[in-house]
Coordinates of C-alpha atoms in Angstrom, one line a residue:
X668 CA -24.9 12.5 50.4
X669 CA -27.3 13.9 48.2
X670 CA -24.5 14.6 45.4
X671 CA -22.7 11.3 45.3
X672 CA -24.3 9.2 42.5
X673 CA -23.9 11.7 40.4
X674 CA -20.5 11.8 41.3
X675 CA -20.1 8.5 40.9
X676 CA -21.3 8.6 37.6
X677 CA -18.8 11.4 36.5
X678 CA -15.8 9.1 37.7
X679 CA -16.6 7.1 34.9
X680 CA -15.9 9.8 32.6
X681 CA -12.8 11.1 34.2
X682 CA -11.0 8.1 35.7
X683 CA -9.2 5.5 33.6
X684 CA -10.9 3.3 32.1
X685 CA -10.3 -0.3 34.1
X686 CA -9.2 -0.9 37.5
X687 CA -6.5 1.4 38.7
X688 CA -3.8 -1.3 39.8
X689 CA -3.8 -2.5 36.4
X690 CA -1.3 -1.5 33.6
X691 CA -2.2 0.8 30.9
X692 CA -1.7 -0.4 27.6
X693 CA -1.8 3.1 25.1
X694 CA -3.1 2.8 21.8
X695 CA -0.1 3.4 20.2
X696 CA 1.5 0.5 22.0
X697 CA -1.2 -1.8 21.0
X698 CA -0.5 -1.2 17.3
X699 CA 3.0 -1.7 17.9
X700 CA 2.3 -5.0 19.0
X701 CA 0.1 -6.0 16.1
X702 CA 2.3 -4.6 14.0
X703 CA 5.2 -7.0 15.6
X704 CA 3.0 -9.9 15.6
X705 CA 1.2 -9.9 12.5
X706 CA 2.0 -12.8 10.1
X707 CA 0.5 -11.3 7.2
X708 CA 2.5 -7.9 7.8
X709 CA 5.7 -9.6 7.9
X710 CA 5.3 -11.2 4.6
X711 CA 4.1 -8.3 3.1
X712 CA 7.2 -6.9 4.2
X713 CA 9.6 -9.8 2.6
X714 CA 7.9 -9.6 -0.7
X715 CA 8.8 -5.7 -0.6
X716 CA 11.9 -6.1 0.0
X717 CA 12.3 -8.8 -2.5
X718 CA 10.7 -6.4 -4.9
X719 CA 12.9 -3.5 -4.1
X720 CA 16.4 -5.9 -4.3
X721 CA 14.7 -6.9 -8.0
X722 CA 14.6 -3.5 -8.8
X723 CA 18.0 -2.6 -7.8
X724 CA 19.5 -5.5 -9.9
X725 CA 17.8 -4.4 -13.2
X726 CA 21.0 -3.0 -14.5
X727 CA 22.2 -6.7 -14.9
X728 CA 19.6 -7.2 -18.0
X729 CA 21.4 -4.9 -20.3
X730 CA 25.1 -6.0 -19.0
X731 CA 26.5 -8.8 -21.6
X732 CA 27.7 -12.9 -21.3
X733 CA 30.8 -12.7 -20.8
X734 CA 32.9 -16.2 -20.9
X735 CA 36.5 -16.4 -20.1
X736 CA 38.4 -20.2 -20.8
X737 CA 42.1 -21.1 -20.5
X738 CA 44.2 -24.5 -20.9
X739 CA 47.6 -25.7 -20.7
X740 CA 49.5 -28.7 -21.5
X741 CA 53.3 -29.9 -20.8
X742 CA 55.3 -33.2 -22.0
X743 CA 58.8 -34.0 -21.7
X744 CA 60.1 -36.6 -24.5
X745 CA 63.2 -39.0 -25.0
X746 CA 64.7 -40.7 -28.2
X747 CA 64.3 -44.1 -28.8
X748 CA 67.5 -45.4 -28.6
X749 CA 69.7 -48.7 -27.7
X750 CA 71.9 -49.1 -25.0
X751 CA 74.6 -45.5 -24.4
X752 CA 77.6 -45.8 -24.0
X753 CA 80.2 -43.5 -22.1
X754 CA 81.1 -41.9 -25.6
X755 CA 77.4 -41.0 -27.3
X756 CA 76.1 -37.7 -26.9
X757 CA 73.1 -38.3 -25.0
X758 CA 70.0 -36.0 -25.6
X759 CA 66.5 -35.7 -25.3
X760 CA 63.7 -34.1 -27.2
X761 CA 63.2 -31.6 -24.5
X762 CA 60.0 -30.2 -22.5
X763 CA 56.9 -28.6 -24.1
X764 CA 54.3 -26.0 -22.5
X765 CA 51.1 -25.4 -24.5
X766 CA 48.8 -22.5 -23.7
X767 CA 45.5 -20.9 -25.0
X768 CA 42.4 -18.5 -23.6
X769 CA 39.7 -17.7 -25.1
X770 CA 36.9 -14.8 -24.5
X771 CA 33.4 -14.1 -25.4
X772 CA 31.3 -11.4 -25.4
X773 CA 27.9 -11.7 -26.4
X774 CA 24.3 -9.1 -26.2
X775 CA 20.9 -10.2 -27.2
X776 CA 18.6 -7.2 -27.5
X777 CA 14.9 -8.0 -27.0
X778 CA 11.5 -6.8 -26.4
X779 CA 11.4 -7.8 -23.0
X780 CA 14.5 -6.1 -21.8
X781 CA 13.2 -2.8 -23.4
X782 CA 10.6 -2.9 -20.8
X783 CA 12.4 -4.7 -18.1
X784 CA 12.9 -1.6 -15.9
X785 CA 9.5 0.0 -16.0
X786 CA 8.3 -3.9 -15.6
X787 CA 10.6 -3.9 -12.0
X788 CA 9.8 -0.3 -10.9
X789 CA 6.4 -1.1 -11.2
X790 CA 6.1 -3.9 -9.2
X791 CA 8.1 -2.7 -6.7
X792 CA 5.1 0.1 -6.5
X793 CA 2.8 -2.8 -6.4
X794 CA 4.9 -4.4 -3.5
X795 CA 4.8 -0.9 -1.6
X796 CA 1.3 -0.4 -2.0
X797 CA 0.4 -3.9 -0.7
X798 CA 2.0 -3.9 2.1
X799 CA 1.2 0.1 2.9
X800 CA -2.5 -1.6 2.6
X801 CA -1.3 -4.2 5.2
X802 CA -0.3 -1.4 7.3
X803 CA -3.5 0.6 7.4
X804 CA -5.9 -2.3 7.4
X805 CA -4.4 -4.3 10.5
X806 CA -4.2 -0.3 12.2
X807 CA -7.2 0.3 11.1
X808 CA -8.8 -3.0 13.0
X809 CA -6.5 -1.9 16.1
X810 CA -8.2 1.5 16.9
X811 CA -11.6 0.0 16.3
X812 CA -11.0 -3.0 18.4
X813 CA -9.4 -0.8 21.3
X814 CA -12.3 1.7 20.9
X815 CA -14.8 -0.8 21.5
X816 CA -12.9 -2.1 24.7
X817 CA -13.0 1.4 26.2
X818 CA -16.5 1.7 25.3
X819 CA -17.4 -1.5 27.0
X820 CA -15.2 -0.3 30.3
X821 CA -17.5 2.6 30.3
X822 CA -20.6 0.3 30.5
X823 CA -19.8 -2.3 32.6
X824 CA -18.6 0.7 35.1
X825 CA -22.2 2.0 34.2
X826 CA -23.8 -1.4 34.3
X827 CA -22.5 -2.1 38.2
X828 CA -23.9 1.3 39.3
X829 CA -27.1 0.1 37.9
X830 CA -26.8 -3.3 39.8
X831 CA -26.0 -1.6 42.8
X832 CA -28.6 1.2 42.8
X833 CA -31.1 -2.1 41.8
X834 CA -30.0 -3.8 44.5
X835 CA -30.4 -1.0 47.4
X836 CA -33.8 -0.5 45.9
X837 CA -34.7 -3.9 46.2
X838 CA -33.5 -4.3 49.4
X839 CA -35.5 -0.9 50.8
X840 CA -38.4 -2.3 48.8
X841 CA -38.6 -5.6 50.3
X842 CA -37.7 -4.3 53.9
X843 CA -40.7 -2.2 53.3
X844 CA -43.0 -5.4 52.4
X845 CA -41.9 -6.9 55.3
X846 CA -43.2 -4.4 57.3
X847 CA -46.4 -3.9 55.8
X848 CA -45.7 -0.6 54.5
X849 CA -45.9 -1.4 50.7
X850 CA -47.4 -4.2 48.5
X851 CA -46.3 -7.1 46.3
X852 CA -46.8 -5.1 43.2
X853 CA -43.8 -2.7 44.3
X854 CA -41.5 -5.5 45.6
X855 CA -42.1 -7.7 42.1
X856 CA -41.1 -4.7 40.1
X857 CA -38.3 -3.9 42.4
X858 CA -36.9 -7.0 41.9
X859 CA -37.7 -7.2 37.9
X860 CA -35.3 -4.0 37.9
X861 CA -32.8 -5.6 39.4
X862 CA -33.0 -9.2 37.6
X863 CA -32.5 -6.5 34.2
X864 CA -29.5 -4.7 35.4
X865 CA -27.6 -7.8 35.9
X866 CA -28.7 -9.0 32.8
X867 CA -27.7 -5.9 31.5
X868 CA -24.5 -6.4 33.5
X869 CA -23.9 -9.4 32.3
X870 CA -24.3 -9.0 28.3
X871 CA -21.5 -6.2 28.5
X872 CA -19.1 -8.2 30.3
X873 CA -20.1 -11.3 28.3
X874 CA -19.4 -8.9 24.8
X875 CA -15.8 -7.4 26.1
X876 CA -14.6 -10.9 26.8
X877 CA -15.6 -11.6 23.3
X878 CA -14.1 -8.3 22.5
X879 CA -10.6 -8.9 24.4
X880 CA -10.2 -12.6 23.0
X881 CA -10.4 -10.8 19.6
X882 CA -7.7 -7.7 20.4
X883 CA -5.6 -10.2 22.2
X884 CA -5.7 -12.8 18.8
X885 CA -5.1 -9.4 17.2
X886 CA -2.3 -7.9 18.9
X887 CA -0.7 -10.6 20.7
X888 CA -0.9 -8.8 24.3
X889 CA -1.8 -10.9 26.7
X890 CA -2.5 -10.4 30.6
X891 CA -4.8 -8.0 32.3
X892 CA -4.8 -4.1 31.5
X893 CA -6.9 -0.8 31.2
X894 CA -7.0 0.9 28.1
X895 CA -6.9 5.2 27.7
X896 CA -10.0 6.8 27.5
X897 CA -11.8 7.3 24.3
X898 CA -10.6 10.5 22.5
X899 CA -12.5 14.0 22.7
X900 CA -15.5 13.8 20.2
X901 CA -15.2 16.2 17.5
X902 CA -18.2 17.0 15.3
X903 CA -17.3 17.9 11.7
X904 CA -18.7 20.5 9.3
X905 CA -17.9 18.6 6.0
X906 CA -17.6 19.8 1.8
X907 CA -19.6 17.8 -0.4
X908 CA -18.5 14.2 -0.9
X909 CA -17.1 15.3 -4.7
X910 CA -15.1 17.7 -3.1
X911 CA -13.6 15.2 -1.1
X912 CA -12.9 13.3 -3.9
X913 CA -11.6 15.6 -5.8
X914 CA -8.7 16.3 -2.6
X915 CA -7.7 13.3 -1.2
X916 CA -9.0 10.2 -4.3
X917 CA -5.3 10.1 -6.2
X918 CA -3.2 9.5 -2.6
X919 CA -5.9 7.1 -1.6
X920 CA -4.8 3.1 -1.7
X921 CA -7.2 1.3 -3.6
X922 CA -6.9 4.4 -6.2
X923 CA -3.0 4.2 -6.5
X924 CA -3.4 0.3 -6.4
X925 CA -5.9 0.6 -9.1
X926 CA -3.7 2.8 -11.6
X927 CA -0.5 0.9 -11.0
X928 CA -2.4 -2.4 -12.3
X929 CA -3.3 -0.2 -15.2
X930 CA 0.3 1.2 -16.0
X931 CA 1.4 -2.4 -15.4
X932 CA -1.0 -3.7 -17.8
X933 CA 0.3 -1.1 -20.1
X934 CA 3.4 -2.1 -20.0
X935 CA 2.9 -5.3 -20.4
X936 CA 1.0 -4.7 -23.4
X937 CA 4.2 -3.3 -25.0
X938 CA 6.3 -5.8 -24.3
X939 CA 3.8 -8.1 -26.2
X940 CA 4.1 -5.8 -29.1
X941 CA 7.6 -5.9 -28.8
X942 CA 8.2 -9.4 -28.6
X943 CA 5.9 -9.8 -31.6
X944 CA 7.1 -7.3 -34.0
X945 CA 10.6 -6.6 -33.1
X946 CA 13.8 -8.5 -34.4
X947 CA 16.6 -10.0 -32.0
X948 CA 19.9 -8.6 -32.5
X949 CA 22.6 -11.0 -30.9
X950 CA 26.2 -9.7 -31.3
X951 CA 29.4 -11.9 -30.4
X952 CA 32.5 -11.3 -30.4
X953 CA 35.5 -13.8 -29.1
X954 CA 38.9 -13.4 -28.8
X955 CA 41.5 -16.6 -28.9
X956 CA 45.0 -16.9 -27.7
X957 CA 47.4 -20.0 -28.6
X958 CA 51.2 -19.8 -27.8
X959 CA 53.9 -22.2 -25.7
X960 CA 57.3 -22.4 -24.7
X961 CA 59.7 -25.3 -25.9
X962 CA 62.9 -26.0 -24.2
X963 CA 65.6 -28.4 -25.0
X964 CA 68.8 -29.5 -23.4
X965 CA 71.6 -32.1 -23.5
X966 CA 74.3 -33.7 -21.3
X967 CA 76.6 -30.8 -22.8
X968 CA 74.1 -28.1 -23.8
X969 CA 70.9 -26.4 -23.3
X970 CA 68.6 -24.0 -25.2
X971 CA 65.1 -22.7 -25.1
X972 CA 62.8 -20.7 -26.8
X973 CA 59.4 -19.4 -27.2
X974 CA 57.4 -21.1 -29.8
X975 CA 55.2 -18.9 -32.2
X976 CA 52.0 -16.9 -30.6
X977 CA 48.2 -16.9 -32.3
X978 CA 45.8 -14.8 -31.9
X979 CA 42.4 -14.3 -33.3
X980 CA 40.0 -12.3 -33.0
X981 CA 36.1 -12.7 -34.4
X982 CA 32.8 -11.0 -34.4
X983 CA 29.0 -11.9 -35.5
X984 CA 26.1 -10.1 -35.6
X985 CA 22.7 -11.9 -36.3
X986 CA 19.3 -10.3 -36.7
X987 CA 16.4 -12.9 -36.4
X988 CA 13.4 -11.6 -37.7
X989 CA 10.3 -13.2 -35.8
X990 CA 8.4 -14.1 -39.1
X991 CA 6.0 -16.3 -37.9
X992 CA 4.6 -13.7 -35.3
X993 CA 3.4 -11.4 -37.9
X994 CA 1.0 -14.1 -38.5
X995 CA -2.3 -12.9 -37.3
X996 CA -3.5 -16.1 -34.9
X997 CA 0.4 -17.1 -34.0
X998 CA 1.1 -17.4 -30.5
X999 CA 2.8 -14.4 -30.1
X1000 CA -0.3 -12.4 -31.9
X1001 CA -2.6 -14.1 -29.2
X1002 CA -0.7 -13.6 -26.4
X1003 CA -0.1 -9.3 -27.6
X1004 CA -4.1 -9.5 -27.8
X1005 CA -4.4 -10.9 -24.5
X1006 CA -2.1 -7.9 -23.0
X1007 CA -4.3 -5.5 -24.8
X1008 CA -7.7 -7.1 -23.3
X1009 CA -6.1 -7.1 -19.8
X1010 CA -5.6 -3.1 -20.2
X1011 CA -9.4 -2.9 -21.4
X1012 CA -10.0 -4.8 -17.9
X1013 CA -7.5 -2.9 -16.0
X1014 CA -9.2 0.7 -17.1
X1015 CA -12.6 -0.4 -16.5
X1016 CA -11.4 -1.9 -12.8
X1017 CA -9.9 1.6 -12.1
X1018 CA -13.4 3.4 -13.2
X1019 CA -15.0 1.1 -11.2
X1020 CA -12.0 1.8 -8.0
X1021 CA -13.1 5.3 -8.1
X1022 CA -16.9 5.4 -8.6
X1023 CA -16.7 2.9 -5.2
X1024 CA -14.8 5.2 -3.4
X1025 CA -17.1 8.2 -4.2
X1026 CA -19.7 5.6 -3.4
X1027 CA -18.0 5.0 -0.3
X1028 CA -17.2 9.0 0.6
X1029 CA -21.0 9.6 0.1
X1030 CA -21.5 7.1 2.5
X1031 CA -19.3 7.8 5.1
X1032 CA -20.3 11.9 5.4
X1033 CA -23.5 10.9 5.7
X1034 CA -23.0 8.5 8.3
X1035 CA -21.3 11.2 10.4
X1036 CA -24.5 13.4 9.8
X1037 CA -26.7 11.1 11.0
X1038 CA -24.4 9.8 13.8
X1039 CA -23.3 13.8 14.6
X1040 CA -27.8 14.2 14.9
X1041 CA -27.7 11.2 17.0
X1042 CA -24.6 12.3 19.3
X1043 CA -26.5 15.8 20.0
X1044 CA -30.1 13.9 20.8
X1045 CA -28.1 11.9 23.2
X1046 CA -26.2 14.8 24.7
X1047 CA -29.4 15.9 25.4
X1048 CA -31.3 13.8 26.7
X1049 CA -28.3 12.7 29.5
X1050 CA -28.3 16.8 30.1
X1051 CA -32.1 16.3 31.1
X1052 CA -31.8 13.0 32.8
X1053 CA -29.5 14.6 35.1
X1054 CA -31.6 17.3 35.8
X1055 CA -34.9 14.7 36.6
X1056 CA -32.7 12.7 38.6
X1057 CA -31.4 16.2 40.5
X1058 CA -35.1 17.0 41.1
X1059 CA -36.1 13.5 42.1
X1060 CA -33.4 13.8 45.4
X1061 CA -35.1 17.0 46.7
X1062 CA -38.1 15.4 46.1
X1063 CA -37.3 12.5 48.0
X1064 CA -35.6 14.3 49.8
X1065 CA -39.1 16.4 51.0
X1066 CA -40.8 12.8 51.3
X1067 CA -42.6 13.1 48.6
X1068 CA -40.8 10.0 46.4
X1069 CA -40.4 6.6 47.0
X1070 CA -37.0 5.0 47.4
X1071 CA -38.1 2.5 44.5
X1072 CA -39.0 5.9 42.0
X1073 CA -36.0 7.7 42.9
X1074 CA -33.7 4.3 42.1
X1075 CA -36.3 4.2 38.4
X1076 CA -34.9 7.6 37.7
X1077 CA -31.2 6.9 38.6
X1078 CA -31.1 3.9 36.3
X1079 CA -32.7 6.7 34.2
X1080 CA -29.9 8.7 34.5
X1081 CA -27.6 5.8 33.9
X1082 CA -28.9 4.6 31.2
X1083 CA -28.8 7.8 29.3
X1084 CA -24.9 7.6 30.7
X1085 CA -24.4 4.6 28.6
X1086 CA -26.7 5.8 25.7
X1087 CA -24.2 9.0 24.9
X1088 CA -21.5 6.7 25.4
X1089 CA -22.5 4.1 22.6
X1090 CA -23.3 7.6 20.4
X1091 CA -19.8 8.9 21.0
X1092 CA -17.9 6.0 19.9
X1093 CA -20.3 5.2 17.0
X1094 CA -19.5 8.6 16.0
X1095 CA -15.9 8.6 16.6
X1096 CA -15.8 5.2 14.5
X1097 CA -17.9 6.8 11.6
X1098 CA -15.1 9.8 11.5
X1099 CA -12.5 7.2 11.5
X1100 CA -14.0 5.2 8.5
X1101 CA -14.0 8.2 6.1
X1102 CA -10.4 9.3 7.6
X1103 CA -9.5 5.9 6.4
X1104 CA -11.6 5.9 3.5
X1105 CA -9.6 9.3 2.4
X1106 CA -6.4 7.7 3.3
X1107 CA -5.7 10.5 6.2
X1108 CA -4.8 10.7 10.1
X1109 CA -8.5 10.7 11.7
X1110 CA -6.7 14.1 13.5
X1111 CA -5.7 15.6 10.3
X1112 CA -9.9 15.1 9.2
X1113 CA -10.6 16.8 12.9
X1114 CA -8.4 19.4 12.4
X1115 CA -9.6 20.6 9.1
X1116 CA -13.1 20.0 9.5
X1117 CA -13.7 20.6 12.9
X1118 CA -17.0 22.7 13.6
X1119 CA -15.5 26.3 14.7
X1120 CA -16.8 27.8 18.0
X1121 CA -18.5 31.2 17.3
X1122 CA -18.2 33.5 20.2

């Protein structure tokens, strides 16, 4: 008997999390699910693919109008002539078919259409990066949400031992009062413990269903279930944030987002330029077709033949110079000087971009210092809670502790339970925020920078 609350306690840690007879729902499934459900995913998803269709079609800017047009026209005619007789030769003027076709080709070479391809590829990149953003963000607010539900599984379980132990203290306590053997001093505070473990109780089951309304509104799963238990901690030994930088910045989002709103910029800067200084060539060429076939016949005879075929054929070339946007102040001046502003902007939004994410680097390995100083305090101080509360059963045990000091140094022990548990996921989530930050698997940042046992 002596050994079961601290087994107890350890069945928090190696049972999963939730009640047994419910459904486990992995993490991997519950990013499925968002990923499934999530309005703003499948939109970024359309516009991709809208994007990538654009791209595929560019060839059509450089193919040529081409116009294709054909008539025909038939008439049969008779003389005007008095009333036959047996003996006149009776004719008529015979039937006529008329036909004609005509084709044009025509190409206007422009500015725009210069840049048209780079102008698609690029915003298919833009498309790509956007929704890869979409991806990691709504993952990203997945694991932390699931996280903090196995968290708060680990303290409510923590939370109801504490009620219980509370109440089994209060009740020996107050038994005790009864009988004269202890005063109102010891009941009061007895019953003040246990009034702050359910409170404490309470809280945590009051934040998870705040917690589950938000992964269900997230995810879209509904109905009761357990989640996995939180993943092994892993304390890093990390290079300087610079060095970091200098590895992972370019294949980061908001640095590849940043630099294709630059090259985008860019190129619309040249077509401005283009569309300003460069003439229009529009060629044409059409091809015309005109021929029939005439027949004519009588009561006696018949003959046909093919009337006389024309054909033509004709070309143009025309070069407009744009004149009036070589005037400094036209429309076409201001709107090239525009293009070249919004590249100024664009290069000092991507210096900005990647002084942030240093910014942001800095911040992140130094949270997982702190938190990795915090995790080891709290490791520590559970290792020597267990020990006081190992001590305080022999000694109660021997007689020589109250029920109600033994119970004080269980919640103790609990407490300091719950106190490694809030510093393991606050240093799991810290890892996870500069694996995200650095645009990498939070495994991959484990497996590289993982502190290495020394024998």
């Amino acid at each position: 008997m002596k050994i079961l609350p601290k087994i107890l306690a350890l069945l928090v840690f190696m049972l999963p999390l939730g009640a047994e007879s419910l459904p486990v729902v992995t993490l991997d499934e519950a990013i499925a699910s968002a990923e499934e459900n999530n309005i703003g995913l499948k939109q970024a998803a359309i516009t991709l693919n809208q994007t990538i269709r654009n791209e595929n079609n560019y060839v059509s800017t450089y193919l040529p109008t081409f116009g294709l047009s054909a008539t025909a026209g038939t008439g049969v005619s008779f003389p005007n002539q008095g009333t036959l007789t047996a003996t006149d030769k009776t004719t008529f003027n015979g039937v006529d078919l008329d036909l004609g076709a005509s084709l044009n080709f025509s190409y206007a070479l422009t500015g725009s259409k210069i840049t048209d391809g780079e102008s698609r590829r690029l915003s298919k990149e833009s498309a790509t990066i956007d929704y890869q953003s979409n991806v990691s963000s709504l993952e990203s607010n997945v694991i932390k949400a699931y996280w903090n539900l196995a968290a708060l599984d680990i303290a409510i379980k923590n939370a109801e031992l504490s009620v219980s132990d509370a109440q089994s203290s209060y009740d020996s306590v107050a038994e005790m009062y009864n009988s004269g053997m202890t005063d109102e001093l010891s009941l009061t505070q007895a019953e003040l413990a246990l009034n702050q473990a359910i409170y404490t109780l309470q809280t945590y089951k009051d934040q998870k269903a705040l917690a589950l309304a938000s992964f269900r509104a997230l995810t879209g799963i509904e109905g009761d279930f357990q989640t996995e238990m939180l993943p092994e901690t892993v304390m890093l030994q990390l290079p300087s944030p610079a060095e970091l930088y200098d590895i992972y910045a370019e294949d980061t989002t908001n640095i590849r987002s940043a630099r294709n709103a630059l090259a985008t910029a860019k190129t619309a800067e040249k077509t401005a330029t283009l569309s300003q200084y460069m003439p229009t060539v529009t060629a044409n060429i059409n091809y015309t077709y005109g021929g029939g076939l005439s027949s004519k016949a009588s009561l006696t005879a018949s003959a046909g033949e093919y009337t006389t075929s024309a054909h033509n054929l004709s070309g143009t070339v025309a070069v407009n110079i744009p004149l009036s946007s070589y005037i400094p102040g036209s429309t076409a001046d201001e709107t090239r000087k525009n293009a070249s502003d919004t590249v100024s902007i664009a290069a000092l939004s991507l210096s900005n971009t990647q002084n942030t994410l240093l910014q942001t680097i800095e911040s992140n390995t130094m949270s997982i210092s702190q938190q990795q100083q915090l995790l080891s305090m709290a490791e520590s101080s559970l290792i020597l809670a267990e020990n006081t509360y190992s001590l305080a059963e022999e000694a109660f045990e021997a007689g020589l502790m109250s029920a109600y000091d033994l119970s004080a140094r269980r919640s103790d022990l609990l407490s300091a339970q719950m106190s490694e548990t809030s510093a393991r996921l606050n240093h799991l989530l810290s890892s996870y925020d500069l694996a995200f930050t650095l645009g990498i698997e939070l495994q991959d940042l484990q497996e590289q920078y993982a502190i290495k046992e020394t024998v």
